[in-house]
Short mmCIF file of C-alpha atoms (C1' of nucleotides) in Angstrom, two decimals:
data_model
loop_
_atom_site.label_atom_id
_atom_site.label_comp_id
_atom_site.label_asym_id
_atom_site.label_seq_id
_atom_site.Cartn_x
_atom_site.Cartn_y
_atom_site.Cartn_z
CA MET A 1 116.86 119.65 106.43
CA SER A 2 118.15 116.88 104.26
CA SER A 3 116.70 115.97 100.90
CA LEU A 4 117.29 112.32 101.72
CA GLN A 5 113.87 111.07 102.68
CA PRO A 6 112.57 107.59 103.32
CA VAL A 7 110.34 106.35 100.52
CA ARG A 8 106.88 107.83 100.75
CA GLY A 9 104.68 106.07 103.22
CA THR A 10 107.57 104.33 104.99
CA HIS A 11 109.00 105.30 108.34
CA ASP A 12 112.03 104.74 110.49
CA LEU A 13 110.99 103.38 113.84
CA MET A 14 113.14 104.15 116.83
CA PHE A 15 113.15 105.18 120.46
CA ASP A 16 109.63 105.46 121.87
CA ASP A 17 107.96 104.56 118.58
CA ILE A 18 109.54 101.15 118.35
CA ARG A 19 109.01 100.58 122.04
CA ARG A 20 105.30 101.10 121.46
CA HIS A 21 105.38 98.59 118.62
CA ARG A 22 107.29 96.09 120.75
CA LEU A 23 104.87 96.52 123.59
CA VAL A 24 101.93 95.71 121.31
CA GLN A 25 103.71 92.71 119.82
CA ALA A 26 104.95 91.36 123.12
CA LYS A 27 101.62 91.60 124.91
CA PHE A 28 99.84 90.04 121.98
CA ALA A 29 102.38 87.23 121.59
CA ALA A 30 102.16 86.33 125.26
CA LEU A 31 98.38 86.37 125.22
CA ALA A 32 98.05 84.39 121.98
CA ALA A 33 100.37 81.73 123.37
CA HIS A 34 98.19 81.68 126.47
CA TYR A 35 95.22 80.87 124.23
CA GLY A 36 97.19 78.03 122.65
CA TYR A 37 98.12 79.79 119.42
CA SER A 38 101.56 79.20 117.97
CA GLU A 39 103.55 81.72 116.03
CA ILE A 40 103.98 81.60 112.28
CA THR A 41 106.09 83.77 110.02
CA THR A 42 105.33 83.54 106.35
CA PRO A 43 107.40 85.22 103.64
CA ILE A 44 107.01 88.93 103.10
CA PHE A 45 106.37 88.28 99.44
CA GLU A 46 104.43 85.55 97.70
CA ALA A 47 103.56 84.57 94.16
CA THR A 48 101.16 87.27 92.98
CA ASP A 49 98.38 84.73 92.54
CA VAL A 50 98.27 84.02 96.25
CA PHE A 51 96.80 87.47 96.77
CA ALA A 52 95.23 88.21 93.41
CA ARG A 53 93.10 85.08 93.33
CA THR A 54 91.98 85.18 96.94
CA LEU A 55 91.31 88.79 97.84
CA GLY A 56 88.89 89.39 95.00
CA ASP A 57 89.41 90.83 91.57
CA THR A 58 87.46 93.97 92.27
CA THR A 59 88.96 95.02 95.57
CA ASP A 60 91.12 98.10 95.61
CA ILE A 61 93.89 96.12 97.23
CA VAL A 62 94.21 93.90 94.19
CA THR A 63 93.40 96.40 91.47
CA LYS A 64 95.64 99.24 92.54
CA GLU A 65 97.42 98.80 95.84
CA MET A 66 99.74 95.84 95.40
CA TYR A 67 103.49 96.14 95.18
CA THR A 68 104.03 93.66 92.39
CA PHE A 69 107.27 93.02 90.55
CA GLU A 70 108.90 90.45 88.39
CA THR A 71 111.80 88.29 89.55
CA LYS A 72 114.81 87.61 87.38
CA GLY A 73 113.26 84.27 86.54
CA GLY A 74 110.19 86.04 85.19
CA GLU A 75 107.89 85.09 88.05
CA SER A 76 105.42 87.69 89.30
CA VAL A 77 105.67 88.21 93.05
CA THR A 78 103.90 90.64 95.40
CA LEU A 79 104.76 92.13 98.75
CA ARG A 80 102.04 90.89 101.05
CA PRO A 81 99.19 93.37 101.54
CA GLU A 82 97.70 91.31 104.39
CA GLY A 83 98.47 88.20 106.38
CA THR A 84 95.66 85.69 105.94
CA ALA A 85 96.38 84.63 102.36
CA GLY A 86 99.97 83.75 103.24
CA VAL A 87 98.93 81.68 106.24
CA ALA A 88 96.35 79.88 104.12
CA ARG A 89 98.98 79.19 101.48
CA ALA A 90 101.36 77.82 104.12
CA PHE A 91 98.58 75.63 105.47
CA ILE A 92 98.30 73.99 102.08
CA SER A 93 101.93 73.92 101.02
CA GLU A 94 103.20 72.62 104.36
CA GLY A 95 100.73 69.76 104.26
CA LEU A 96 98.93 70.77 107.44
CA THR A 97 95.48 69.98 106.16
CA GLN A 98 95.24 66.77 108.21
CA GLN A 99 96.21 68.48 111.45
CA THR A 100 93.27 70.73 112.13
CA PRO A 101 92.31 72.49 114.24
CA LEU A 102 95.32 74.76 113.96
CA LYS A 103 95.82 78.05 115.73
CA PHE A 104 98.35 80.56 114.46
CA PHE A 105 99.35 84.08 115.34
CA TYR A 106 101.72 86.40 113.51
CA HIS A 107 103.10 89.89 113.34
CA GLY A 108 105.02 91.71 110.69
CA PRO A 109 105.05 94.31 107.94
CA MET A 110 102.42 94.59 105.21
CA PHE A 111 102.53 96.71 102.08
CA ARG A 112 99.83 98.64 100.28
CA HIS A 113 100.35 101.38 97.75
CA GLU A 114 97.86 103.91 99.07
CA ARG A 115 97.95 107.60 99.78
CA PRO A 116 99.50 107.93 103.25
CA GLN A 117 97.37 109.44 105.98
CA LYS A 118 97.20 109.42 109.72
CA GLY A 119 97.31 105.76 110.76
CA ARG A 120 97.85 104.67 107.19
CA GLN A 121 101.21 103.95 105.66
CA ARG A 122 102.51 102.08 102.66
CA GLN A 123 104.58 99.83 104.85
CA PHE A 124 102.69 99.17 108.03
CA HIS A 125 102.55 96.40 110.60
CA GLN A 126 99.88 94.02 111.69
CA ILE A 127 99.38 91.51 114.42
CA GLY A 128 96.90 88.79 113.64
CA ALA A 129 95.42 85.44 114.59
CA GLU A 130 93.98 82.65 112.47
CA LEU A 131 92.01 79.62 113.57
CA LEU A 132 91.77 76.89 110.93
CA GLY A 133 89.48 73.90 110.82
CA VAL A 134 86.87 74.98 113.36
CA PRO A 135 83.55 75.33 111.56
CA GLY A 136 81.44 76.00 114.66
CA PRO A 137 80.61 79.35 116.27
CA GLN A 138 82.77 78.59 119.32
CA GLY A 139 85.70 79.33 117.00
CA ASP A 140 84.33 82.79 116.23
CA VAL A 141 83.78 83.44 119.90
CA GLU A 142 87.28 82.38 120.88
CA VAL A 143 88.96 84.45 118.21
CA ILE A 144 86.93 87.53 119.10
CA ALA A 145 87.66 86.92 122.78
CA LEU A 146 91.37 86.91 121.99
CA ALA A 147 90.98 90.19 120.12
CA ASP A 148 89.03 91.75 122.96
CA HIS A 149 91.51 90.48 125.52
CA THR A 150 94.43 91.88 123.53
CA LEU A 151 92.87 95.32 123.51
CA ARG A 152 92.14 95.10 127.21
CA GLU A 153 95.68 93.99 127.90
CA LEU A 154 96.84 97.18 126.14
CA ASN A 155 94.40 99.26 128.21
CA LEU A 156 92.59 100.34 125.07
CA SER A 157 89.17 98.85 125.62
CA GLY A 158 87.88 102.14 127.01
CA HIS A 159 87.55 103.99 123.75
CA ILE A 160 87.04 101.03 121.42
CA THR A 161 83.76 99.36 120.46
CA LEU A 162 83.15 95.99 118.85
CA GLU A 163 80.81 96.00 115.89
CA LEU A 164 79.40 92.74 114.65
CA ASN A 165 77.57 91.55 111.56
CA SER A 166 76.89 88.39 109.64
CA LEU A 167 77.49 88.15 105.92
CA GLY A 168 75.73 84.79 105.91
CA ASP A 169 76.73 81.72 104.01
CA THR A 170 77.19 81.72 100.24
CA GLU A 171 73.55 81.01 99.62
CA SER A 172 72.30 83.84 101.82
CA ARG A 173 74.79 86.27 100.43
CA ALA A 174 73.84 85.47 96.85
CA ALA A 175 70.17 85.91 97.68
CA TYR A 176 70.72 89.23 99.39
CA ARG A 177 73.05 90.46 96.71
CA ALA A 178 70.39 89.85 94.09
CA VAL A 179 67.65 91.81 95.86
CA LEU A 180 70.04 94.58 96.82
CA ILE A 181 71.22 95.06 93.25
CA ASP A 182 67.63 95.06 92.17
CA PHE A 183 66.70 97.71 94.69
CA LEU A 184 69.71 99.91 94.02
CA PHE A 185 69.18 99.75 90.29
CA GLY A 186 65.77 101.21 90.87
CA HIS A 187 67.42 104.26 92.49
CA ARG A 188 70.39 104.34 90.18
CA GLU A 189 69.85 107.92 89.04
CA LYS A 190 69.90 109.29 92.57
CA LEU A 191 73.03 107.48 93.69
CA SER A 192 76.39 109.23 93.86
CA ALA A 193 78.90 108.54 91.12
CA GLU A 194 81.01 106.46 93.49
CA SER A 195 78.09 104.35 94.52
CA ARG A 196 77.04 103.74 90.92
CA GLU A 197 80.51 102.37 90.44
CA ARG A 198 80.23 100.27 93.60
CA LEU A 199 76.96 98.92 92.27
CA GLU A 200 78.94 97.36 89.46
CA LYS A 201 81.92 96.14 91.46
CA ASN A 202 80.84 95.48 95.02
CA PRO A 203 77.20 96.39 95.68
CA LEU A 204 77.38 95.64 99.41
CA ARG A 205 79.76 98.59 99.75
CA VAL A 206 76.99 101.03 98.87
CA LEU A 207 75.55 100.26 102.31
CA ASP A 208 78.24 102.16 104.16
CA SER A 209 78.56 105.11 101.80
CA LYS A 210 79.00 108.44 103.57
CA GLU A 211 77.18 110.45 100.89
CA PRO A 212 74.00 111.93 102.40
CA ALA A 213 72.05 111.19 99.23
CA ASP A 214 73.16 107.56 99.31
CA LYS A 215 72.38 107.26 103.00
CA GLU A 216 68.81 108.35 102.34
CA ILE A 217 68.33 105.61 99.82
CA VAL A 218 70.11 102.99 101.90
CA VAL A 219 67.77 103.55 104.83
CA SER A 220 64.91 101.96 102.92
CA ALA A 221 67.05 99.29 101.26
CA PRO A 222 66.38 95.63 101.99
CA ARG A 223 68.24 94.61 105.11
CA PHE A 224 70.83 91.90 105.13
CA PRO A 225 69.62 90.18 108.32
CA ASP A 226 66.22 89.61 106.68
CA TYR A 227 67.81 87.51 103.96
CA LEU A 228 69.90 85.20 106.08
CA ASN A 229 68.76 81.60 105.74
CA GLN A 230 68.07 79.51 108.82
CA THR A 231 71.60 78.07 108.99
CA SER A 232 73.17 81.50 108.85
CA ARG A 233 70.70 82.86 111.37
CA ASP A 234 71.38 80.07 113.84
CA PHE A 235 75.09 80.51 113.41
CA PHE A 236 74.95 84.24 114.02
CA LYS A 237 72.72 83.76 117.04
CA ALA A 238 75.17 81.24 118.50
CA VAL A 239 78.07 83.67 118.07
CA GLN A 240 76.12 86.41 119.83
CA ASP A 241 75.11 84.07 122.65
CA GLY A 242 78.72 83.01 123.00
CA LEU A 243 79.91 86.60 123.31
CA ASN A 244 77.19 87.44 125.81
CA ASN A 245 78.17 84.38 127.79
CA LEU A 246 81.69 85.82 128.10
CA GLY A 247 80.48 89.31 128.89
CA ILE A 248 81.92 90.79 125.71
CA PHE A 249 79.89 93.77 124.59
CA PHE A 250 79.14 94.34 120.93
CA LYS A 251 77.01 96.51 118.70
CA LEU A 252 75.18 95.00 115.75
CA ASN A 253 75.89 96.85 112.55
CA SER A 254 74.09 95.45 109.55
CA SER A 255 75.99 97.65 107.13
CA LEU A 256 79.38 96.39 108.26
CA VAL A 257 80.90 94.86 105.15
CA ARG A 258 84.38 93.45 105.03
CA GLY A 259 86.47 94.54 102.13
CA LEU A 260 87.91 91.25 101.06
CA ASP A 261 85.92 88.72 99.07
CA TYR A 262 86.74 85.63 101.06
CA TYR A 263 84.65 86.44 104.12
CA SER A 264 81.42 84.71 105.08
CA HIS A 265 79.27 84.54 108.21
CA THR A 266 80.82 86.53 111.03
CA ALA A 267 82.38 89.90 110.29
CA PHE A 268 83.61 92.19 113.05
CA GLU A 269 85.51 95.40 113.60
CA PHE A 270 86.88 97.09 116.67
CA THR A 271 86.66 100.83 116.04
CA THR A 272 87.63 104.04 117.77
CA GLU A 273 86.77 107.70 117.36
CA ALA A 274 90.28 108.74 118.25
CA LEU A 275 92.04 108.20 114.93
CA GLY A 276 90.09 110.36 112.50
CA ALA A 277 89.21 108.61 109.29
CA GLN A 278 91.11 105.46 110.18
CA GLY A 279 88.83 104.34 112.96
CA THR A 280 89.19 100.62 112.41
CA VAL A 281 91.84 99.28 114.71
CA LEU A 282 91.24 95.56 114.45
CA ALA A 283 89.05 93.66 112.03
CA GLY A 284 88.36 90.16 110.89
CA GLY A 285 85.85 87.51 110.08
CA ARG A 286 85.15 84.00 108.94
CA TYR A 287 86.56 82.78 105.64
CA ASP A 288 85.30 79.25 105.20
CA GLY A 289 85.69 79.27 101.44
CA LEU A 290 89.26 80.50 101.22
CA ILE A 291 91.32 77.34 101.61
CA LYS A 292 89.25 75.46 99.07
CA GLN A 293 89.42 78.38 96.67
CA MET A 294 93.20 78.19 96.90
CA GLY A 295 93.22 74.53 95.99
CA GLY A 296 93.14 72.88 99.42
CA PRO A 297 90.43 70.74 100.98
CA PRO A 298 87.36 72.60 102.24
CA THR A 299 88.52 74.00 105.57
CA ALA A 300 86.82 76.44 107.89
CA GLY A 301 88.78 79.48 108.94
CA ILE A 302 88.34 82.57 111.04
CA GLY A 303 90.76 85.27 112.05
CA TRP A 304 91.57 88.92 112.44
CA ALA A 305 94.35 91.43 112.04
CA ALA A 306 95.07 94.68 113.82
CA GLY A 307 97.14 97.64 112.71
CA VAL A 308 100.10 98.03 115.04
CA GLU A 309 100.62 101.71 114.14
CA ARG A 310 97.01 102.44 114.97
CA LEU A 311 97.21 100.58 118.28
CA ALA A 312 100.53 102.23 119.08
CA MET A 313 99.04 105.69 118.58
CA LEU A 314 96.36 104.91 121.13
CA LEU A 315 98.71 103.70 123.85
CA SER A 316 99.09 106.12 126.69
CA ASP A 317 102.23 105.94 128.76
CA LEU A 318 105.09 103.58 128.11
CA PRO A 319 106.62 101.83 131.07
CA PRO A 320 109.82 103.60 132.13
CA LEU A 321 113.13 102.38 130.73
CA PRO A 322 115.29 100.36 133.08
CA ARG A 323 117.78 102.53 134.95
CA PRO A 324 121.37 101.57 134.18
CA ILE A 325 124.42 101.67 136.40
CA ALA A 326 127.00 104.11 135.02
CA MET A 327 130.64 103.04 135.00
CA ILE A 328 132.89 106.09 135.24
CA PRO A 329 136.67 105.78 134.94
CA VAL A 330 138.26 109.03 136.04
CA GLY A 331 141.15 108.96 133.59
CA GLU A 332 142.52 106.93 130.75
CA SER A 333 144.62 104.82 133.03
CA GLU A 334 141.46 103.43 134.63
CA ASP A 335 139.81 102.52 131.31
CA ALA A 336 140.99 98.95 131.23
CA ILE A 337 139.94 98.12 134.74
CA ALA A 338 136.57 99.84 134.24
CA GLN A 339 135.97 97.76 131.15
CA LYS A 340 136.91 94.58 132.90
CA LEU A 341 134.65 95.39 135.83
CA SER A 342 131.77 96.29 133.49
CA HIS A 343 132.20 92.99 131.73
CA ARG A 344 132.13 91.14 135.04
CA LEU A 345 128.99 92.97 136.20
CA ARG A 346 127.21 92.51 132.89
CA ASN A 347 127.93 88.81 133.05
CA SER A 348 126.25 88.76 136.45
CA GLY A 349 123.16 90.40 135.01
CA PHE A 350 123.65 94.09 135.73
CA ASN A 351 122.70 96.83 133.26
CA ILE A 352 125.92 98.77 132.83
CA ASP A 353 126.45 101.89 130.75
CA ILE A 354 130.01 102.88 130.11
CA GLY A 355 130.66 106.23 128.41
CA TYR A 356 133.13 105.91 125.58
CA SER A 357 135.12 109.06 126.08
CA GLY A 358 135.29 112.37 127.85
CA ASN A 359 136.34 113.62 131.22
CA MET A 360 134.56 112.77 134.39
CA GLY A 361 132.12 115.66 134.20
CA LYS A 362 130.98 114.63 130.76
CA ARG A 363 130.51 111.08 131.84
CA MET A 364 128.50 112.14 134.86
CA LYS A 365 126.28 114.20 132.56
CA ARG A 366 125.75 111.21 130.36
CA ALA A 367 124.92 109.08 133.39
CA ASN A 368 122.35 111.66 134.41
CA LYS A 369 120.79 111.83 130.95
CA LEU A 370 120.40 108.06 130.89
CA ASN A 371 118.63 108.30 134.23
CA ALA A 372 121.25 106.05 135.82
CA ARG A 373 120.53 105.12 139.37
CA VAL A 374 124.11 104.67 140.49
CA ALA A 375 127.52 105.79 139.24
CA LEU A 376 130.58 103.64 139.84
CA ILE A 377 133.59 105.92 139.98
CA ILE A 378 137.06 104.48 139.58
CA GLY A 379 140.15 106.70 139.90
CA GLU A 380 143.73 106.30 140.98
CA ASP A 381 142.88 106.12 144.68
CA GLU A 382 140.20 103.51 144.16
CA VAL A 383 142.48 101.32 142.08
CA LYS A 384 145.19 101.52 144.71
CA GLN A 385 142.80 100.35 147.41
CA SER A 386 140.84 97.92 145.19
CA VAL A 387 137.58 99.78 145.86
CA VAL A 388 134.97 101.59 143.81
CA THR A 389 133.19 104.82 144.75
CA VAL A 390 129.48 104.08 144.54
CA ARG A 391 127.42 107.25 144.11
CA GLN A 392 123.62 107.25 144.38
CA LEU A 393 122.58 109.72 141.71
CA ASP A 394 119.20 110.56 143.20
CA SER A 395 120.49 111.47 146.66
CA GLY A 396 124.11 112.28 145.92
CA GLU A 397 125.27 109.99 148.71
CA GLN A 398 128.40 108.05 148.02
CA SER A 399 130.55 105.46 149.67
CA ARG A 400 133.43 103.16 148.87
CA VAL A 401 132.88 99.46 148.28
CA ALA A 402 135.52 96.78 147.81
CA MET A 403 135.65 95.66 144.17
CA ALA A 404 135.25 92.07 145.29
CA ASP A 405 131.96 92.86 147.04
CA LEU A 406 130.35 94.87 144.22
CA GLU A 407 127.83 92.26 143.10
CA SER A 408 126.31 91.75 146.50
CA HIS A 409 126.38 95.47 147.24
CA LEU A 410 124.60 96.30 143.97
CA ASP A 411 122.09 93.50 144.23
CA LEU A 412 119.31 96.04 144.74
CA TYR A 413 119.88 97.54 141.32
CA ARG A 414 120.03 94.39 139.28
"C1'" G B 1 93.63 108.49 91.86
"C1'" C B 2 90.81 113.38 93.74
"C1'" G B 3 90.38 117.87 97.16
"C1'" G B 4 92.09 121.30 101.44
"C1'" G B 5 96.20 122.99 104.62
"C1'" U B 6 101.45 123.42 105.73
"C1'" A B 7 106.95 123.92 104.64
"C1'" U B 8 112.05 129.34 108.45
"C1'" A B 9 118.23 126.23 113.06
"C1'" G B 10 118.68 119.21 115.35
"C1'" C B 11 113.22 120.02 117.68
"C1'" U B 12 108.84 123.46 118.59
"C1'" C B 13 107.77 127.90 116.48
"C1'" A B 14 107.99 133.88 115.86
"C1'" G B 15 109.15 136.96 111.66
"C1'" U B 16 104.40 143.52 111.00
"C1'" U B 17 102.00 146.83 104.58
"C1'" G B 18 107.72 143.47 100.50
"C1'" G B 19 112.95 147.23 103.10
"C1'" U B 20 119.80 147.03 106.62
"C1'" U B 21 123.30 141.60 109.04
"C1'" A B 22 116.48 136.28 109.60
"C1'" G B 23 115.02 135.66 115.68
"C1'" A B 24 113.30 132.95 120.41
"C1'" G B 25 112.76 128.68 123.54
"C1'" C B 26 114.52 123.79 123.95
"C1'" A B 27 118.64 120.75 122.51
"C1'" U B 28 124.14 120.68 121.43
"C1'" C B 29 129.12 122.48 122.57
"C1'" U B 30 132.66 125.56 125.71
"C1'" G B 31 133.79 127.95 130.26
"C1'" G B 32 132.64 129.14 135.59
"C1'" U B 33 134.15 123.56 138.46
"C1'" U B 34 142.12 120.17 135.55
"C1'" G B 35 137.96 113.64 140.64
"C1'" U B 36 131.44 114.59 140.65
"C1'" G B 37 125.75 114.92 137.23
"C1'" G B 38 120.85 117.28 137.88
"C1'" U B 39 120.02 123.65 139.30
"C1'" C B 40 122.33 128.35 138.15
"C1'" C B 41 125.48 132.00 135.36
"C1'" A B 42 128.42 133.52 130.95
"C1'" G B 43 129.45 132.48 126.00
"C1'" A B 44 129.67 129.72 121.17
"C1'" G B 45 128.35 126.92 116.96
"C1'" G B 46 124.31 125.90 113.96
"C1'" G B 47 120.05 128.56 108.22
"C1'" U B 48 121.35 127.73 100.19
"C1'" C B 49 113.96 130.45 104.71
"C1'" G B 50 111.67 122.67 100.90
"C1'" U B 51 113.23 123.08 95.46
"C1'" G B 52 112.97 125.67 90.62
"C1'" G B 53 111.31 129.78 88.03
"C1'" G B 54 108.79 134.72 87.89
"C1'" U B 55 107.25 139.92 89.52
"C1'" U B 56 110.16 144.01 91.85
"C1'" C B 57 115.20 148.88 92.78
"C1'" G B 58 114.60 145.09 96.65
"C1'" A B 59 111.28 138.59 98.20
"C1'" G B 60 111.29 134.43 104.20
"C1'" C B 61 106.76 137.48 102.82
"C1'" C B 62 103.56 138.33 96.32
"C1'" C B 63 102.71 134.89 91.65
"C1'" C B 64 103.49 130.07 88.99
"C1'" A B 65 105.34 125.23 89.01
"C1'" U B 66 107.30 121.18 91.71
"C1'" U B 67 108.42 117.95 95.88
"C1'" A B 68 107.55 116.45 100.77
"C1'" C B 69 104.52 116.40 104.97
"C1'" U B 70 99.57 116.65 106.78
"C1'" C B 71 94.11 116.32 106.94
"C1'" G B 72 89.91 114.57 104.26
"C1'" C B 73 87.55 111.52 99.95
"C1'" C B 74 88.04 106.57 97.87
"C1'" C B 75 89.52 102.24 100.28
"C1'" C B 76 91.37 99.90 104.43
"C1'" A B 77 94.41 97.55 109.74
#
RNA sequence: GCGGGUAUAGCUCAGUUGGUUAGAGCAUCUGGUUGUGGUCCAGAGGGUCGUGGGUUCGAGCCCCAUUACUCGCCCCA
């Protein structure tokens, strides 16, 4: 056991792990393109303000989880803890504000300095989609449909449920916040220490406290839906109708609160029981105020992000790896011709594995381990007659094929 | 940041009340087969028992510290 470890909360991804990640990315990328979204890659770090000013001064992400450092020029930069702020920044700095509606999707690493846990790492990966400049509920419906479709495409919809809530517009939220604070203050003494702190920083969070004592109080708390104004109510209704129209099932959850400050109206989470404490697999919402807050023109926005590690853990079987054709020179004198033949076959689209050294037995073992379908054996005899011995590894049958005819003979295994 | 659990071979794990030279399976390598893999047989290599200290005649085992992993809290994808 080596003492050389990757930095806490980071992981090397290889073999099946990275294949799972690729599968998630590839299926999502294909589907997003199908919905008319185009890919965007924003920098992995941004000026610290991009995150600090938008995510909310009181959120844990900003107060204690950001990887922030100073550049040689004295500028404060931060490794991105999430994807939306960067896309919003690009929207403004690339002068795209006249080109709405815009539909973007992305994938890539994110960084948060938290205590690692199952499904939670300091460097982790997200896929996400953002729809900019669509203020109406059809935007919410489309974005949620893309999320739902992505999960279905990954065969995960079975053990995942969609939870839905509305945080209302600014006016509704302010109104509710006021009565909620009022109510909670009345029960201040009975609240848990954590919730008393939440009361100061982010009162809505008290609603999904897991403390039994808190839960008891929360049951009789004023309910968010009752404080939505007519506009917010109509909007939420339209989103629900839209989802019903598409046959997408959801569960209303009035205590669902998104962590980041920039959300309004629709908030949603796809959750599972299968990942312990990290049940949220995909989450998002509407953020109509964000672009303006960052200095752009008022622009509606809605989007979501999903944790690739969490999705990857839920995937069942990976598709099998392609079976290569093993090129096996019998001795050193056949190396050159084997290499030349491999090159020719690779150029015609065949998947060729050529062992780098070892006697024939070793190379056959390697071919077997790689699950090769066919071995191409080239020895002195074969070279003399310009043929190759083609051995089917599953059946053990073998025959000789003229080198010139190899491509057409192997066509089955392309 | 707070709490619980774990740490023995490349991997998964045994290791009795503290007692000789720390084991198994899988994997790797060699040979049986110098032009034929998978199965089989025989053999080999591989360990500062996470790290540092302590108790003891004696520590993989007990105690303390520390690090990593892991699960939960907080928070979040």
